[in-house]
XYZ file of C-alpha atoms in Angstrom:
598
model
C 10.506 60.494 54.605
C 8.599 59.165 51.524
C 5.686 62.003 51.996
C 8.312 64.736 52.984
C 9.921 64.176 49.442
C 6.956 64.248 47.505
C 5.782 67.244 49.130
C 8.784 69.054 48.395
C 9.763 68.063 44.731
C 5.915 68.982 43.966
C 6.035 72.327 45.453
C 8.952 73.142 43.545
C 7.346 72.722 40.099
C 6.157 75.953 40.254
C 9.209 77.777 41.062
C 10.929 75.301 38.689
C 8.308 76.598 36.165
C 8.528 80.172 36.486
C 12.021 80.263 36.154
C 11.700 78.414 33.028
C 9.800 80.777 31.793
C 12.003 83.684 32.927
C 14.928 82.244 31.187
C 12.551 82.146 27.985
C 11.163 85.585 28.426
C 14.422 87.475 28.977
C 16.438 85.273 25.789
C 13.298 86.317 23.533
C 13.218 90.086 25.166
C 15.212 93.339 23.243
C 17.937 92.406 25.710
C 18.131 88.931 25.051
C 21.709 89.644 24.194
C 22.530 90.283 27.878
C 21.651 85.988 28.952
C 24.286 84.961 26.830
C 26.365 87.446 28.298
C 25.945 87.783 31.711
C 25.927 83.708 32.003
C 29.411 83.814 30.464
C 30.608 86.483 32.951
C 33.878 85.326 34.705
C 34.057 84.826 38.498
C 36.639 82.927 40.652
C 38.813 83.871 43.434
C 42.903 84.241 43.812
C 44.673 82.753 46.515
C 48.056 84.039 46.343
C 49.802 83.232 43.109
C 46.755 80.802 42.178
C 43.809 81.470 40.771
C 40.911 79.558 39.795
C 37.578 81.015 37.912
C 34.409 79.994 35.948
C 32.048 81.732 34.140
C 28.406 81.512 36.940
C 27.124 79.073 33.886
C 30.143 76.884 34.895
C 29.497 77.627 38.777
C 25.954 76.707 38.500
C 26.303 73.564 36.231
C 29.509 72.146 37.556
C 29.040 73.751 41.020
C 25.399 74.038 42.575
C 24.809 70.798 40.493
C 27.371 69.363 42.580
C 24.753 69.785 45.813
C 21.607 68.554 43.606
C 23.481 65.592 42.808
C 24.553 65.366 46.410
C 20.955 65.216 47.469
C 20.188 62.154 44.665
C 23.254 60.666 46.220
C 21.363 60.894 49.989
C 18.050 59.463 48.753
C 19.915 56.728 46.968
C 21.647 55.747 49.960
C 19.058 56.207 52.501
C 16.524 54.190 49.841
C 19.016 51.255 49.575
C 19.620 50.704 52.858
C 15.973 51.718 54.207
C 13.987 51.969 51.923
C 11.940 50.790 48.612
C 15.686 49.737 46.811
C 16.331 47.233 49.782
C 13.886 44.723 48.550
C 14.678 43.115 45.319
C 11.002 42.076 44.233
C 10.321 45.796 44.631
C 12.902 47.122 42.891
C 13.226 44.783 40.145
C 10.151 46.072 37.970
C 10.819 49.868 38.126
C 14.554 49.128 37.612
C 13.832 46.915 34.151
C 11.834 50.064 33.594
C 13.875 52.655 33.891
C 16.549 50.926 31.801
C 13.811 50.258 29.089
C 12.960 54.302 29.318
C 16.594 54.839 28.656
C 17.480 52.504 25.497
C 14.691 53.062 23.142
C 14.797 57.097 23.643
C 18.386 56.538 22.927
C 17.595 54.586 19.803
C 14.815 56.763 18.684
C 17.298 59.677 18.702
C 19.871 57.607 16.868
C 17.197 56.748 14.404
C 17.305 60.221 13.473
C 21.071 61.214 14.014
C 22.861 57.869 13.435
C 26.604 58.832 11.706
C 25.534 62.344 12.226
C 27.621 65.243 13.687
C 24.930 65.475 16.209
C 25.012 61.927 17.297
C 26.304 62.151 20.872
C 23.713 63.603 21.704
C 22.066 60.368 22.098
C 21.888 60.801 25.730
C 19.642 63.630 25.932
C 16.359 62.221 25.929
C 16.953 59.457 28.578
C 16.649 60.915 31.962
C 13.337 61.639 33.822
C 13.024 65.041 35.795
C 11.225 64.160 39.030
C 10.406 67.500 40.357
C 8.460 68.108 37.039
C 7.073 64.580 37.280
C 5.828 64.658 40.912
C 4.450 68.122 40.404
C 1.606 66.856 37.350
C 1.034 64.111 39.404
C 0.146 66.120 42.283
C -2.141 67.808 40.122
C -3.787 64.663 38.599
C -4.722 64.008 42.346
C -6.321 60.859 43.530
C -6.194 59.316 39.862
C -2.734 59.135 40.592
C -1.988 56.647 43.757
C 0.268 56.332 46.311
C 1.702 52.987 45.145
C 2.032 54.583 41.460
C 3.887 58.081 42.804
C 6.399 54.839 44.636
C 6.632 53.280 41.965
C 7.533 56.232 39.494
C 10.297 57.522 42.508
C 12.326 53.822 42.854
C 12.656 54.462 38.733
C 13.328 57.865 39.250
C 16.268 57.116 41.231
C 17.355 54.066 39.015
C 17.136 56.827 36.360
C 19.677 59.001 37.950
C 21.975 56.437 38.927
C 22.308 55.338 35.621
C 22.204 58.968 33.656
C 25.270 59.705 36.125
C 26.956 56.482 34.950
C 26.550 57.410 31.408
C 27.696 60.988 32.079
C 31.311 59.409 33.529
C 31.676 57.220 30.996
C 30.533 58.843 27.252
C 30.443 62.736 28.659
C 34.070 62.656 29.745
C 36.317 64.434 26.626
C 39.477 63.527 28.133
C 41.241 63.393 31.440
C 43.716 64.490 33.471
C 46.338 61.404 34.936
C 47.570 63.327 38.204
C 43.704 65.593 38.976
C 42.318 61.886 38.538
C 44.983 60.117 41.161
C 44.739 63.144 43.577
C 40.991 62.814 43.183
C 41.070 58.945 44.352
C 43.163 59.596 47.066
C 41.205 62.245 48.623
C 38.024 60.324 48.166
C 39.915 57.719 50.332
C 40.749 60.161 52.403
C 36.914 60.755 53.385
C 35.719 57.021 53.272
C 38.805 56.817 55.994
C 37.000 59.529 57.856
C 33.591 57.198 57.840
C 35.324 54.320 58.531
C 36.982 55.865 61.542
C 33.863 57.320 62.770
C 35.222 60.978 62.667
C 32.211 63.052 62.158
C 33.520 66.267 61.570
C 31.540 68.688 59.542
C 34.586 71.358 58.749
C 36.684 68.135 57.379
C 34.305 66.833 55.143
C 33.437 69.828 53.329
C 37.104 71.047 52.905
C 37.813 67.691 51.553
C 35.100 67.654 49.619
C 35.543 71.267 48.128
C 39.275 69.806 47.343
C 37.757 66.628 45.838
C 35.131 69.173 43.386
C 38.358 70.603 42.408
C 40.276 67.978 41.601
C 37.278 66.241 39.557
C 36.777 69.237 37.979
C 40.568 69.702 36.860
C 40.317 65.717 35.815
C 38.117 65.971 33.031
C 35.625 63.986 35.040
C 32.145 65.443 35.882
C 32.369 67.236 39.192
C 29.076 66.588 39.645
C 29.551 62.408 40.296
C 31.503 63.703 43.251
C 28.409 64.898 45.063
C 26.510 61.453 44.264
C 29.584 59.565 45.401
C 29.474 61.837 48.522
C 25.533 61.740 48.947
C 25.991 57.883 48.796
C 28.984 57.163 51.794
C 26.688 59.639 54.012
C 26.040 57.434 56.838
C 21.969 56.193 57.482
C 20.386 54.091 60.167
C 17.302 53.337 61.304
C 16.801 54.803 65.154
C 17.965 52.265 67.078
C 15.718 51.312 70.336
C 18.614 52.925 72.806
C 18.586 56.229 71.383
C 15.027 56.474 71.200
C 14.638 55.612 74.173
C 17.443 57.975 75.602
C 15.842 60.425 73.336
C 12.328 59.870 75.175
C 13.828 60.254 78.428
C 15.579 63.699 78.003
C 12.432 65.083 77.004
C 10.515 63.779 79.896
C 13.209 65.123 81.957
C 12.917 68.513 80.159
C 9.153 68.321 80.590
C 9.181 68.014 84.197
C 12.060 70.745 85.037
C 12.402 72.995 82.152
C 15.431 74.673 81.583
C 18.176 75.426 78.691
C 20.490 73.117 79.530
C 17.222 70.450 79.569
C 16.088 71.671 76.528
C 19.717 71.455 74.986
C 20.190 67.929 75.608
C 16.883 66.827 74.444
C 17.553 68.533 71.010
C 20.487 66.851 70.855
C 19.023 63.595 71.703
C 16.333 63.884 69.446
C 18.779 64.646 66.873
C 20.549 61.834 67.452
C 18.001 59.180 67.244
C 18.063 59.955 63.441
C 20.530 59.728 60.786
C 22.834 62.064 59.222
C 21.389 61.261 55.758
C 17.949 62.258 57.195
C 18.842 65.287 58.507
C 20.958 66.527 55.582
C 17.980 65.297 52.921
C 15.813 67.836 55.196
C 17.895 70.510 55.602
C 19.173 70.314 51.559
C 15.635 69.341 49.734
C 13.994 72.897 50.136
C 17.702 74.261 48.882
C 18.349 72.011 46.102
C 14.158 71.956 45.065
C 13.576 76.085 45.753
C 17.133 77.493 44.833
C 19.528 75.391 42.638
C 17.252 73.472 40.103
C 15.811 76.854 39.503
C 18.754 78.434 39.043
C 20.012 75.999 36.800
C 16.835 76.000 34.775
C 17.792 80.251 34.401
C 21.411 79.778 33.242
C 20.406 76.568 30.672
C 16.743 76.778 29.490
C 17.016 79.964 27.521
C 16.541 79.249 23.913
C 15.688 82.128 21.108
C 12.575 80.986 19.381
C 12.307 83.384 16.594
C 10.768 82.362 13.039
C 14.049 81.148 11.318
C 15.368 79.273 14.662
C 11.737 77.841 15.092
C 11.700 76.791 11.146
C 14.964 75.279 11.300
C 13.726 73.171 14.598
C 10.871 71.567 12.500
C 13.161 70.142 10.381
C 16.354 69.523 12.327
C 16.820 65.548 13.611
C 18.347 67.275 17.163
C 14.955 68.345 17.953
C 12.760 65.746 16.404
C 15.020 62.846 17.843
C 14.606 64.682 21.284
C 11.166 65.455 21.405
C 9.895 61.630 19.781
C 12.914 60.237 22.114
C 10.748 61.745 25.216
C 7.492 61.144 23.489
C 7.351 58.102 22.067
C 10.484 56.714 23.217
C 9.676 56.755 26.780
C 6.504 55.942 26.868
C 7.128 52.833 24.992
C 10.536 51.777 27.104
C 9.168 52.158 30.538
C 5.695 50.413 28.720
C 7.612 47.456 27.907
C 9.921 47.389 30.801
C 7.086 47.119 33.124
C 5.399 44.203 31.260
C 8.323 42.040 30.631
C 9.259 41.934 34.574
C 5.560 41.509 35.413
C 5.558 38.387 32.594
C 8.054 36.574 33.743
C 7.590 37.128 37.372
C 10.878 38.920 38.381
C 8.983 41.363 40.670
C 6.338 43.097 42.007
C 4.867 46.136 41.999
C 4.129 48.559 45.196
C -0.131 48.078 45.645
C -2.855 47.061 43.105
C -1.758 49.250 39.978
C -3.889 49.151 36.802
C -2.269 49.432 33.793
C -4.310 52.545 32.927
C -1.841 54.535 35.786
C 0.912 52.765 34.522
C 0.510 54.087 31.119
C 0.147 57.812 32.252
C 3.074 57.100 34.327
C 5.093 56.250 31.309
C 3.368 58.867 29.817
C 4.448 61.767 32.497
C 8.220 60.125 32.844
C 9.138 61.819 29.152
C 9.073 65.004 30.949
C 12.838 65.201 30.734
C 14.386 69.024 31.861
C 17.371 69.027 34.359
C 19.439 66.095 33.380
C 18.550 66.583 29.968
C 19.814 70.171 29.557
C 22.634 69.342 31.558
C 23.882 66.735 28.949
C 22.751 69.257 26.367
C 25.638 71.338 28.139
C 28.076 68.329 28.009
C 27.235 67.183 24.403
C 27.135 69.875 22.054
C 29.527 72.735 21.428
C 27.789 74.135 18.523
C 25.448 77.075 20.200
C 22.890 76.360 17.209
C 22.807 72.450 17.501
C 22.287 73.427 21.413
C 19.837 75.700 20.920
C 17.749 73.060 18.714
C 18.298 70.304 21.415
C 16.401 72.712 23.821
C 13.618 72.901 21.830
C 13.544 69.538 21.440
C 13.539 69.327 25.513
C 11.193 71.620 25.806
C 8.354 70.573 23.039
C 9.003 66.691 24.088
C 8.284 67.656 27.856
C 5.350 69.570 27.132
C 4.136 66.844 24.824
C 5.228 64.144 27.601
C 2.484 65.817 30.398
C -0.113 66.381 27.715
C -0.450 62.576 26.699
C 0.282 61.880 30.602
C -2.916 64.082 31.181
C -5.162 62.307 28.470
C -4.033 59.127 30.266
C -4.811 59.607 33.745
C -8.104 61.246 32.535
C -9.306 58.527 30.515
C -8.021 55.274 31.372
C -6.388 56.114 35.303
C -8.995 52.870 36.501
C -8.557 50.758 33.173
C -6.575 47.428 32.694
C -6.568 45.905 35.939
C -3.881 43.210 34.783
C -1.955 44.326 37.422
C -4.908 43.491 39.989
C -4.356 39.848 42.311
C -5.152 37.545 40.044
C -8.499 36.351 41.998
C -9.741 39.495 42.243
C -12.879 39.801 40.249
C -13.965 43.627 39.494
C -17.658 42.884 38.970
C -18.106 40.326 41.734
C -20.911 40.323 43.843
C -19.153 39.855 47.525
C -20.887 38.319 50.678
C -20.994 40.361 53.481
C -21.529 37.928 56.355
C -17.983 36.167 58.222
C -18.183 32.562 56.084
C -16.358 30.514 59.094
C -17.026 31.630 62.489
C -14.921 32.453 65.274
C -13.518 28.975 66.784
C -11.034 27.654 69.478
C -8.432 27.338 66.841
C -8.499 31.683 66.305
C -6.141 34.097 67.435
C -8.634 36.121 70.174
C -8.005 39.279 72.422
C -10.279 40.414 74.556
C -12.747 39.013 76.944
C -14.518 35.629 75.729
C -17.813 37.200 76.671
C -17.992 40.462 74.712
C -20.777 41.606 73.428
C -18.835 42.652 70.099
C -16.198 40.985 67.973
C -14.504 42.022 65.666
C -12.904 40.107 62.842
C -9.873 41.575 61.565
C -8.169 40.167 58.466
C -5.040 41.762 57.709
C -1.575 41.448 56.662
C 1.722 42.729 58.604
C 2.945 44.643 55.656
C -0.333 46.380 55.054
C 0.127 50.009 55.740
C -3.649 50.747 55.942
C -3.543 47.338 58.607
C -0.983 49.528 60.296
C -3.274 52.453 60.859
C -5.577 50.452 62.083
C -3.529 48.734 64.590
C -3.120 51.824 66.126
C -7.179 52.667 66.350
C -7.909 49.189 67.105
C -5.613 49.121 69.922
C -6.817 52.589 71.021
C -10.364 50.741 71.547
C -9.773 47.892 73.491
C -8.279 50.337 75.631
C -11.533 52.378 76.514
C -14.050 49.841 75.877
C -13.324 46.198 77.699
C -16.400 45.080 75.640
C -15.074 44.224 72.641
C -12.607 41.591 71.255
C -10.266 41.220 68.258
C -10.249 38.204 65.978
C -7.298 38.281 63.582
C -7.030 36.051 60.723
C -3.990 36.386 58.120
C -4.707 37.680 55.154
C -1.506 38.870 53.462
C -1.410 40.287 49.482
C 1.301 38.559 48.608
C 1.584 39.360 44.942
C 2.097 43.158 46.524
C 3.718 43.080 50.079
C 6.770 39.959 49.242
C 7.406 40.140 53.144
C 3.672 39.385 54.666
C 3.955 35.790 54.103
C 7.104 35.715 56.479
C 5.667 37.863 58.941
C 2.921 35.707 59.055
C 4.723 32.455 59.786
C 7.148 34.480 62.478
C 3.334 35.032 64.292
C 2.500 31.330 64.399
C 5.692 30.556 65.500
C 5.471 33.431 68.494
C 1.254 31.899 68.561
C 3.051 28.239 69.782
C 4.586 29.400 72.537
C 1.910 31.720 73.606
C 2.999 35.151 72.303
C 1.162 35.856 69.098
C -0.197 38.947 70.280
C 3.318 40.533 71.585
C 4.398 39.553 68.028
C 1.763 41.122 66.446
C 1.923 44.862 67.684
C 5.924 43.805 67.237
C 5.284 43.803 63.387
C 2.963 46.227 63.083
C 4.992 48.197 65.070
C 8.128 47.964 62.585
C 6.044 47.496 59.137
C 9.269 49.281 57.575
C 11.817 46.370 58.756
C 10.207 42.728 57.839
C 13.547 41.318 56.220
C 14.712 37.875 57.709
C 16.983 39.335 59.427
C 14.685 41.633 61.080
C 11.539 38.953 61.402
C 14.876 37.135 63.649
C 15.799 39.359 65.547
C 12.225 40.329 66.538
C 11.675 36.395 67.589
C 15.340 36.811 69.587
C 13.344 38.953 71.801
C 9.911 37.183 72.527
C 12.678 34.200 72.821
C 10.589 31.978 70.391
C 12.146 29.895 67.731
C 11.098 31.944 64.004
C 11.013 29.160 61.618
C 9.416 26.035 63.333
C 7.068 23.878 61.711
C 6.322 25.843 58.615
C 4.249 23.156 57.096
C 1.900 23.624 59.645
C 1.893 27.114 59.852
C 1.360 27.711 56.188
C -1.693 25.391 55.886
C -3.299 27.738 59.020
C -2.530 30.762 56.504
C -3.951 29.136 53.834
C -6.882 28.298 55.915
C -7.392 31.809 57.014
C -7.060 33.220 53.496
C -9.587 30.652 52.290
C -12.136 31.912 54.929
C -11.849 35.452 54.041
C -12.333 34.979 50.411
C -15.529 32.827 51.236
C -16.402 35.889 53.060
C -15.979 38.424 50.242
C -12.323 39.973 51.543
C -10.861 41.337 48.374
C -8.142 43.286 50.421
C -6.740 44.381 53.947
C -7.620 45.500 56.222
C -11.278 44.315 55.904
C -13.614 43.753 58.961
C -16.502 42.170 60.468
C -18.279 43.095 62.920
C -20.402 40.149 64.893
C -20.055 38.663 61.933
C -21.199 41.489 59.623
C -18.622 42.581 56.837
C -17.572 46.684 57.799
C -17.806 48.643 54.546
C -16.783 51.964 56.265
C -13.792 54.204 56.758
C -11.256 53.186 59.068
C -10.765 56.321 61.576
C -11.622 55.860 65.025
C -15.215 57.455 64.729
C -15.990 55.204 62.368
C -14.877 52.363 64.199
C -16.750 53.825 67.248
C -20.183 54.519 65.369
C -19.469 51.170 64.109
C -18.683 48.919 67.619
C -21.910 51.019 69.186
C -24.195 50.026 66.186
C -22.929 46.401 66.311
C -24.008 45.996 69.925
C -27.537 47.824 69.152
C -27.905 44.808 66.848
C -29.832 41.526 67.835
């Protein structure tokens, strides 16, 4: 889900881009009197004696909005309940950040507009666009990792959630008593529907289409409907009984092909996942490819002739926006980071340096949708907007140019974000410091010619690959055994510890091994709850004799470090520290060299 997102929101910059560009082109072309005008063209439709029409800015901004929101709503949902936003050591940092890269752009565009007829536009400069975001960072490549493109998504959506709470609560200019209570009641109306289980497609969108309606006639944003909506969509994780029914149509389609076999493994297949999934798959390309390009047409065009490009320089809208995105940013999510870290309120997803961190900041003043849709909601004076939008537009660029500099100088600099006993220019040992003994967790055959040391961690999701290879091996070569010895980060992966001491308890009554591909088999779900469940089912009691358990943790962390192990997964082979890649060549080249070996 994670990769699918990324993948999508960064191939969208371009389109994103160009139409950016397009709006520019044709509002600075001889007929940059038709954008103005065809954007305010009236459309709507009659229905009998009623009638109800926008002009297609309106449509796009209160009305294909509506379906980008939507999709926020899905990814907040599906993220709280599956996701990064479940656990609170992981959220906690990016949150403090995002609400640190929301108050000092705020107060940096107060600074300049403070008792000011442009003052309410204070809220321009604190959202984050995340398409333009993810697509420099999939340019800045591998300076960029994994745990920092996590990191910048959770605040991301923190970002959103909170923009949209500001939007309902400064953005509304006045509302509507009866549009408001018919509103409510036909949002109960549809939480009624969930709560009976009625899964009816045609009901949900006609009372959502009545609930846009009556938002819209409220005063309200019509937009919050669709990341109210996004939110009640329901999400699970597969459950083992639909997988497994889901496996077993296909097998039966596989051995008798037909269309009614083929029919009924679709559906089970579809079934198996959630409706959030499915709708953030079918809606991403949609809301990435059609509508935030769209939007950027109808909003980003801005004339930048001599006098409107003089009167910028010196006009607090645009230098409060542009330093707000700049500066403002930069220094809130800087700050927000560091005071979390300090006082030990979270975590942060994998061994950042402060060097990404910065051009994260950095690359998170890049502010374009949200922003230009409160420049839509803030200002009625056409000039004042026009001056916001090149504040937008010079802060953004500004934003990915200092992002750049950062990730190109200092991407692998400041490693206070590194374990603690981690020590960069360490010389490590490369042979195992405590050899295998009685008291180790062993598969395999206690004659093998090769052993191999594992020390790992159950959240580790480069421990989980292996797994899989590992696993793969035994299977083909009856030669080998596995040692493993716990290892878990724990000042990156909060849940390892627990898994860990859920293993020992499944090691007393002879199981460790079932518990082990267990975990490693559900690296996603490691709550309490989950680490209970999964000792339900091996019948072994989770929490017994902890004590004891933690010492043999501590004891099998102490051994690694004696034996250079920095990280997870790291391996030895008859005793020899691996420094190779993990695929299953490797491994193989590896296993065949160690048995070669006196």
């Amino acid at each position: 889900m994670m990769r699918a997102f990324l993948k999508t929101e960064a191939g969208s910059t371009v389109v994103l881009l160009a139409a950016t560009l397009a709006a520019l082109l044709w509002a600075n072309s001889p007929w940059g009197d038709t954008y103005e005008t065809f954007w305010h063209t009236e459309a709507g439709f009659a229905f009998g004696a009623t009638e109800f029409s926008l002009d297609l800015r309106r449509w796009v901004n209160d009305g294909l909005m509506t379906i980008f929101f939507f999709v926020i709503g899905l990814e907040i949902s599906y993220e709280v309940r599956l996701g990064q936003l479940r656990d609170r050591r992981l959220v906690a940092v990016p949150a403090v950040a995002a609400l640190g890269g929301m108050i000092v752009p705020a107060a940096v565009y107060l600074a300049f507009n403070a008792g000011g007829p442009a003052a309410g536009g204070w809220g321009v400069p604190i959202a984050t666009d995340t398409a333009f975001v993810l697509g420099l960072l999939a340019v800045v490549g591998t300076r960029c990792p994994d745990p920092l493109r996590a990191f910048l998504l959770t605040l991301a959506i923190v970002d959103d959630v909170l923009a949209m709470m500001i939007i309902a609560i400064f953005y509304t200019a006045s509302l509507s008593v009866p549009a408001l209570v018919a509103a409510a009641l036909l949002l109960a109306a549809i939480v009624t529907l969930r709560w009976l289980k009625i899964w009816r497609a045609p009901a949900y969108i006609l009372l959502g289409f009545a609930l846009w309606v009556a938002t819209l006639e409220s005063g309200v944003h019509p937009t919050l409907v669709g990341i109210a909506l996004g939110v009640l969509v329901f999400v699970y994780a597969p459950s083992d009984h639909k997988l497994l029914r889901a496996g077993e149509a296909v097998q039966q389609f596989t051995s008798e092909p037909s269309a009614g076999a083929a029919r009924e493994a679709a559906r089970s297949v579809q079934r198996a996942v959630s409706v959030n999934e499915r709708l953030q798959l079918r809606l991403h390309p949609w809301s990435s490819y059609v509508i935030v390009p769209v939007f950027a047409l109808a909003n980003a065009g801005v004339r930048l002739d001599v006098e409107t490009l003089r009167q910028a320089l010196t006009s607090p809208v645009t230098l409060g926006i542009a330093l707000g995105l700049v500066l403002g940013k930069f220094a809130g999510i800087t700050i927000g980071t560091w005071i979390p870290l300090r006082l030990n309120w979270g975590v942060l997803p994998g061994n950042l340096v402060w060097g990404q961190l910065l051009g994260g900041a950095a690359v998170s003043g890049i502010g374009f949708t949200v922003a230009l849709f409160i420049v839509d909601l803030a200002f009625e004076d056409a000039e004042i907007a026009a001056q916001a939008k090149i504040g937008i537009l010079t802060g953004s660029l500004l934003s990915a140019l200092v992002g750049w500099i950062a990730f190109k100088l200092a991407w692998n600099r400041g490693g206070v974000c590194a374990p603690p006993d981690v020590e960069p220019e360490e010389e490590l040992p490369v042979l195992l410091a405590v050899p295998v003994g009685p008291g180790d967790h062993v598969r395999g055959p206690a004659d093998a010619t090769v052993t191999i040391v594992e020390y790992g961690d159950f959240e580790c999701p480069f421990c989980g690959g292996l797994h899989g290879v590992l696993q793969e091996l035994m299977e083909r070569d009856p030669d080998v055994r596995l040692v493993f010895r716990h290892f878990p980060l724990r000042n990156m992966h909060p849940r390892a510890v627990a898994a860990a001491l859920v293993a020992e308890s499944a090691a007393d009554e002879g199981r460790f091994w079932e518990m082990h591909d267990i975990l490693y088999a559900n690296q996603r779900f490691l709550t309490d709850e989950d680490l209970g469940h999964y000792a339900a089912e091996l019948e072994v009691e989770p929490w017994k004799d902890v004590p004891r358990h933690s010492r043999r943790l501590a004891r099998d962390e102490r051994s690694g470090r004696d034996g250079g192990v920095r990280g997870t997964p790291t391996l030895f082979f008859n005793g020899v520290r691996y420094q190779g890649a993990l695929d299953a060549a490797s491994i193989i080249r590896a296993v065949e060299e160690a048995r070669k070996s006196p």
